[in-house]
Amino acid sequence: MTEEIALESIVEVPLVGLGFRAPFAEWILQKPNTIDCIELTAEHFFDGGEAQLEKLRERYPISVHGLGLSLGTPGKLDAITLDNFKHVANLANARWISEHIAFTKTDDVDLGHLNPVPLKKTSLRTLVDHSREVMDVCQRPLLLENITSYLRVPEEIPETEFINQLCQEAGVGLLLDVTNLFINGQNHQFDPLNWLHQIEPTFIQQLHIVGYSFQAGVWHDRHNEPIQEELFELARKVISYAPVESIIIERDGAFPSCDQIENELKRLEEICESARSY
Amino acid sequence: MSQLALTEILGLLLQDSRLRKRLAKNRTAVMRELGVAQEQASFINGLNLQQLEAQAESLIRKRQYEASRVIPETWSRLGRHGQVHFRKYADQAPWPQGHRRHFIDAAMFCDVIKSIGLSGYLKSEHQRVAFLAGHQRFSIRIVNDLIVNKKEYWAIQFCIRRKETTFSQAYHFGCSRKRKRPLIAGLAAKPETSWGKKRKSITRSLEETDESLHQCRGFSLKKKRD
């Protein structure tokens, strides 16, 4: 038997992992079999944590995710934040780094969270330049993530085309947040699959997923719910469509037991296998 | 007046509720006031004001959520007054900058509720969050309102910023305020979750292929399953 059969049974599936958060820290450091990789939030390590990073680096492939570089803001990037970001990426020996297609501040105001950039050529230029600068400074590949927003900005360039051009011109990949895509689709009445199929599949390198919240007729991205069935299904379709390398559960609140997270990781593993077993 | 970028205009609109109200009443006047260029006008005119308001509201909610997470007992004691007072505070105080913004914000909010003498104020939590917002490596203080299992305690509060881990810790040693029961607690160090059960091992091999800078296709890190 069966050499042929054995060969056919090999499938490449994305790594399945978890965002590193305090309530899961001890469990993650035990290196459970269900966790293939880890994503760190850079800002969580700006004040130290070198020993913890070293332990993580010994156990997992790591990606480093940023929140505060505000790549969509025209002008210079904040040098201190970028320097700190680079330091964490180096300590973690990050396989890649990631940020958002968004702005969090301007020269005048700091909004503290992610906001959509105007989908215009000027914003595209800003994002391309800043992405290249981040890669030059950090000397690592960069992925950019789609955000969720209650505000749908007027589109001079359609969002999917904007993302394709951004990835192409800056040489970055897309960190596709499945939950954000689903939420935006629901709140702004568009079909997430239609949106997905307008994105060049080879750009999609990593996925984020976490349960959505629904309140008063609006979908929210609060990172504090278990992953719902529609999201698993959407993730399966994305993994079938694109050569995704890893998928990360991004839980930030109402932390469940490690057993519950483990069940979600196993479910994602099954989804990855079924999506790639064609 | 130099021309503002669209992100700057959007930022101002998202931050300033009065500006949004004026925009809703008279879009042209606000655009003139902000010096919106002709090529930017279609963007501003195309903004859905209801969605803009929802986005601005989400920012303040996120800010409030982040602050409430680091002072959970105070927030719980403030009840519905918490949100009212936080919004008044946030309306006056811009969001602090930097990666410790949530701690700084919560500490500043505690300053405010202390100054107006709100009954939900907790010195123990205020001091802990002020420590987290600052740069000290450790602090020792006496507190008289430490809450453990809904009971108040006198305690000596040790806050330590450990180099090896990213998570700061607070330890409390003291006794019950009412019953004089001994208390030794490492509150922040207490795990919030249970440990996972033992699982059967799964054979996997990780294979790293070419990684080339600036080329996302070089990220390959895939596992093969037999």
Short mmCIF file of C-alpha atoms in Angstrom, two decimals, chain A residues 33-233:
data_model
loop_
_atom_site.label_atom_id
_atom_site.label_comp_id
_atom_site.label_asym_id
_atom_site.label_seq_id
_atom_site.Cartn_x
_atom_site.Cartn_y
_atom_site.Cartn_z
CA ASN A 33 -0.05 20.29 21.59
CA THR A 34 -3.01 22.27 20.36
CA ILE A 35 -1.02 25.50 20.08
CA ASP A 36 1.27 25.67 17.05
CA CYS A 37 2.20 29.33 17.18
CA ILE A 38 1.77 32.50 19.22
CA GLU A 39 1.04 36.09 18.44
CA LEU A 40 2.36 38.74 20.83
CA THR A 41 1.04 42.26 21.13
CA ALA A 42 4.14 44.43 20.89
CA GLU A 43 2.87 47.10 23.31
CA HIS A 44 2.50 44.49 26.08
CA PHE A 45 6.29 44.07 26.06
CA PHE A 46 7.40 47.69 25.84
CA ASP A 47 8.10 47.68 29.59
CA GLY A 48 10.00 44.42 29.78
CA GLY A 49 9.20 40.75 29.85
CA GLU A 50 12.42 39.63 28.18
CA ALA A 51 12.63 36.35 30.10
CA GLN A 52 9.08 35.48 29.18
CA LEU A 53 9.78 36.31 25.55
CA GLU A 54 12.79 34.05 25.56
CA LYS A 55 10.75 31.13 26.88
CA LEU A 56 8.09 31.73 24.26
CA ARG A 57 10.66 32.00 21.51
CA GLU A 58 12.11 28.62 22.48
CA ARG A 59 8.69 27.00 22.24
CA TYR A 60 6.82 28.62 19.36
CA PRO A 61 7.03 30.40 16.05
CA ILE A 62 6.02 33.96 17.00
CA SER A 63 4.47 36.86 15.15
CA VAL A 64 4.42 40.33 16.69
CA HIS A 65 1.30 42.45 16.34
CA GLY A 66 1.27 46.22 16.77
CA LEU A 67 -1.56 48.54 17.78
CA GLY A 68 -0.03 51.98 18.01
CA LEU A 69 2.09 52.72 14.95
CA SER A 70 -0.85 54.44 13.22
CA LEU A 71 0.40 53.71 9.72
CA GLY A 72 -2.46 55.65 8.14
CA THR A 73 -1.41 58.98 9.69
CA PRO A 74 0.41 61.26 7.24
CA GLY A 75 3.85 62.44 8.32
CA LYS A 76 6.58 60.72 10.23
CA LEU A 77 6.01 57.56 12.22
CA ASP A 78 6.53 57.89 15.95
CA ALA A 79 10.21 57.01 16.33
CA ILE A 80 9.98 55.79 19.93
CA THR A 81 7.05 53.49 19.26
CA LEU A 82 8.74 52.11 16.16
CA ASP A 83 11.97 51.56 18.05
CA ASN A 84 10.13 49.72 20.84
CA PHE A 85 8.25 47.69 18.25
CA LYS A 86 11.48 46.68 16.57
CA HIS A 87 13.01 45.74 19.92
CA VAL A 88 10.14 43.38 20.73
CA ALA A 89 10.19 41.89 17.23
CA ASN A 90 13.91 41.20 17.59
CA LEU A 91 13.58 39.70 21.05
CA ALA A 92 10.79 37.44 19.82
CA ASN A 93 12.66 36.67 16.62
CA ALA A 94 9.34 37.34 14.94
CA ARG A 95 8.59 35.38 11.80
CA TRP A 96 6.64 38.40 10.70
CA ILE A 97 5.20 41.56 12.16
CA SER A 98 1.75 43.04 11.70
CA GLU A 99 -0.21 46.28 12.07
CA HIS A 100 -3.53 47.70 10.88
CA ILE A 101 -4.90 49.47 7.83
CA ALA A 102 -5.98 52.32 10.04
CA PHE A 103 -5.03 55.46 11.90
CA THR A 104 -5.24 55.97 15.65
CA LYS A 105 -3.94 59.52 15.91
CA THR A 106 -3.06 62.67 14.04
CA ASP A 107 -0.83 65.60 14.89
CA ASP A 108 -3.70 67.16 16.81
CA VAL A 109 -5.63 64.31 18.37
CA ASP A 110 -5.01 60.86 19.76
CA LEU A 111 -8.11 58.75 19.28
CA GLY A 112 -6.67 55.76 21.06
CA HIS A 113 -8.19 53.15 18.78
CA LEU A 114 -8.34 52.12 15.16
CA ASN A 115 -10.18 54.23 12.63
CA PRO A 116 -10.67 53.77 8.90
CA VAL A 117 -8.41 55.68 6.53
CA PRO A 118 -9.97 57.60 3.63
CA LEU A 119 -9.83 55.22 0.67
CA LYS A 120 -7.95 57.64 -1.55
CA LYS A 121 -4.63 57.66 -3.37
CA THR A 122 -3.08 59.94 -0.75
CA SER A 123 -3.88 57.47 2.05
CA LEU A 124 -2.60 54.61 -0.08
CA ARG A 125 0.71 56.46 -0.57
CA THR A 126 0.97 57.11 3.18
CA LEU A 127 0.32 53.47 4.05
CA VAL A 128 2.74 52.20 1.40
CA ASP A 129 5.52 54.52 2.58
CA HIS A 130 4.97 53.74 6.24
CA SER A 131 4.79 50.00 5.61
CA ARG A 132 8.10 50.08 3.77
CA GLU A 133 9.64 52.12 6.56
CA VAL A 134 8.48 49.63 9.19
CA MET A 135 9.93 46.73 7.20
CA ASP A 136 13.17 48.60 6.62
CA VAL A 137 13.57 49.39 10.30
CA CYS A 138 12.46 46.00 11.62
CA GLN A 139 13.96 43.95 8.78
CA ARG A 140 11.02 41.59 8.87
CA PRO A 141 8.04 40.91 6.60
CA LEU A 142 4.91 42.88 7.42
CA LEU A 143 1.21 41.99 7.31
CA LEU A 144 -1.56 44.56 7.50
CA GLU A 145 -4.95 43.84 9.03
CA ASN A 146 -8.42 44.90 7.96
CA ILE A 147 -10.29 46.65 10.77
CA THR A 148 -13.90 46.82 11.80
CA SER A 149 -15.57 50.23 11.74
CA TYR A 150 -19.03 51.62 12.27
CA LEU A 151 -18.09 54.34 9.81
CA ARG A 152 -18.01 53.34 6.18
CA VAL A 153 -15.82 55.99 4.58
CA PRO A 154 -16.66 57.24 1.08
CA GLU A 155 -14.66 55.17 -1.40
CA GLU A 156 -12.62 56.82 -4.12
CA ILE A 157 -10.97 53.43 -4.50
CA PRO A 158 -13.06 50.36 -3.55
CA GLU A 159 -11.79 48.85 -0.30
CA THR A 160 -10.74 45.53 -1.82
CA GLU A 161 -8.87 47.25 -4.63
CA PHE A 162 -7.25 49.57 -2.07
CA ILE A 163 -6.01 46.53 -0.12
CA ASN A 164 -4.78 44.75 -3.24
CA GLN A 165 -2.85 47.83 -4.36
CA LEU A 166 -1.46 48.35 -0.87
CA CYS A 167 -0.18 44.78 -0.66
CA GLN A 168 1.22 44.93 -4.18
CA GLU A 169 2.96 48.30 -3.90
CA ALA A 170 4.28 47.97 -0.36
CA GLY A 171 5.19 44.28 -0.62
CA VAL A 172 3.15 43.39 2.44
CA GLY A 173 0.67 40.62 3.11
CA LEU A 174 -2.87 40.74 4.44
CA LEU A 175 -3.74 39.68 7.94
CA LEU A 176 -7.39 38.98 7.33
CA ASP A 177 -9.51 39.35 10.44
CA VAL A 178 -12.38 37.00 9.70
CA THR A 179 -14.49 38.45 12.50
CA ASN A 180 -13.95 42.02 11.30
CA LEU A 181 -14.93 41.02 7.78
CA PHE A 182 -18.08 39.31 9.04
CA ILE A 183 -19.03 42.26 11.30
CA ASN A 184 -18.46 44.86 8.57
CA GLY A 185 -20.50 42.73 6.19
CA GLN A 186 -23.39 42.60 8.64
CA ASN A 187 -23.27 46.26 9.71
CA HIS A 188 -22.76 47.64 6.21
CA GLN A 189 -24.84 45.09 4.30
CA PHE A 190 -22.34 43.48 1.99
CA ASP A 191 -21.49 39.87 1.30
CA PRO A 192 -18.20 38.89 3.01
CA LEU A 193 -17.55 36.16 0.42
CA ASN A 194 -17.98 38.58 -2.43
CA TRP A 195 -15.53 40.91 -0.65
CA LEU A 196 -13.12 38.02 -0.08
CA HIS A 197 -13.13 36.96 -3.72
CA GLN A 198 -12.09 40.45 -4.79
CA ILE A 199 -8.90 40.11 -2.72
CA GLU A 200 -5.90 38.54 -4.43
CA PRO A 201 -5.66 35.21 -2.53
CA THR A 202 -1.87 35.07 -2.37
CA PHE A 203 -1.86 38.24 -0.26
CA ILE A 204 -3.78 36.56 2.58
CA GLN A 205 -1.14 35.16 4.93
CA GLN A 206 -2.66 35.08 8.38
CA LEU A 207 -6.13 35.10 9.94
CA HIS A 208 -7.53 36.49 13.17
CA ILE A 209 -10.70 35.13 14.64
CA VAL A 210 -12.75 35.63 17.81
CA GLY A 211 -16.47 35.65 18.54
CA TYR A 212 -18.54 38.69 17.67
CA SER A 213 -21.01 40.45 19.98
CA PHE A 214 -24.49 41.48 18.91
CA GLN A 215 -26.40 44.19 20.71
CA ALA A 216 -29.30 46.44 19.74
CA GLY A 217 -29.20 45.39 16.11
CA VAL A 218 -25.49 46.10 15.72
CA TRP A 219 -22.56 43.69 15.50
CA HIS A 220 -19.54 44.54 17.66
CA ASP A 221 -15.91 43.46 17.79
CA ARG A 222 -15.31 43.15 21.53
CA HIS A 223 -13.02 40.12 21.51
CA ASN A 224 -14.87 38.58 24.42
CA GLU A 225 -17.14 35.92 22.96
CA PRO A 226 -16.63 32.31 21.89
CA ILE A 227 -16.28 31.84 18.14
CA GLN A 228 -19.69 31.39 16.50
CA GLU A 229 -20.52 28.85 13.84
CA GLU A 230 -20.82 31.42 11.02
CA LEU A 231 -17.27 32.54 11.74
CA PHE A 232 -15.88 29.00 11.67
CA GLU A 233 -17.61 28.56 8.32
#
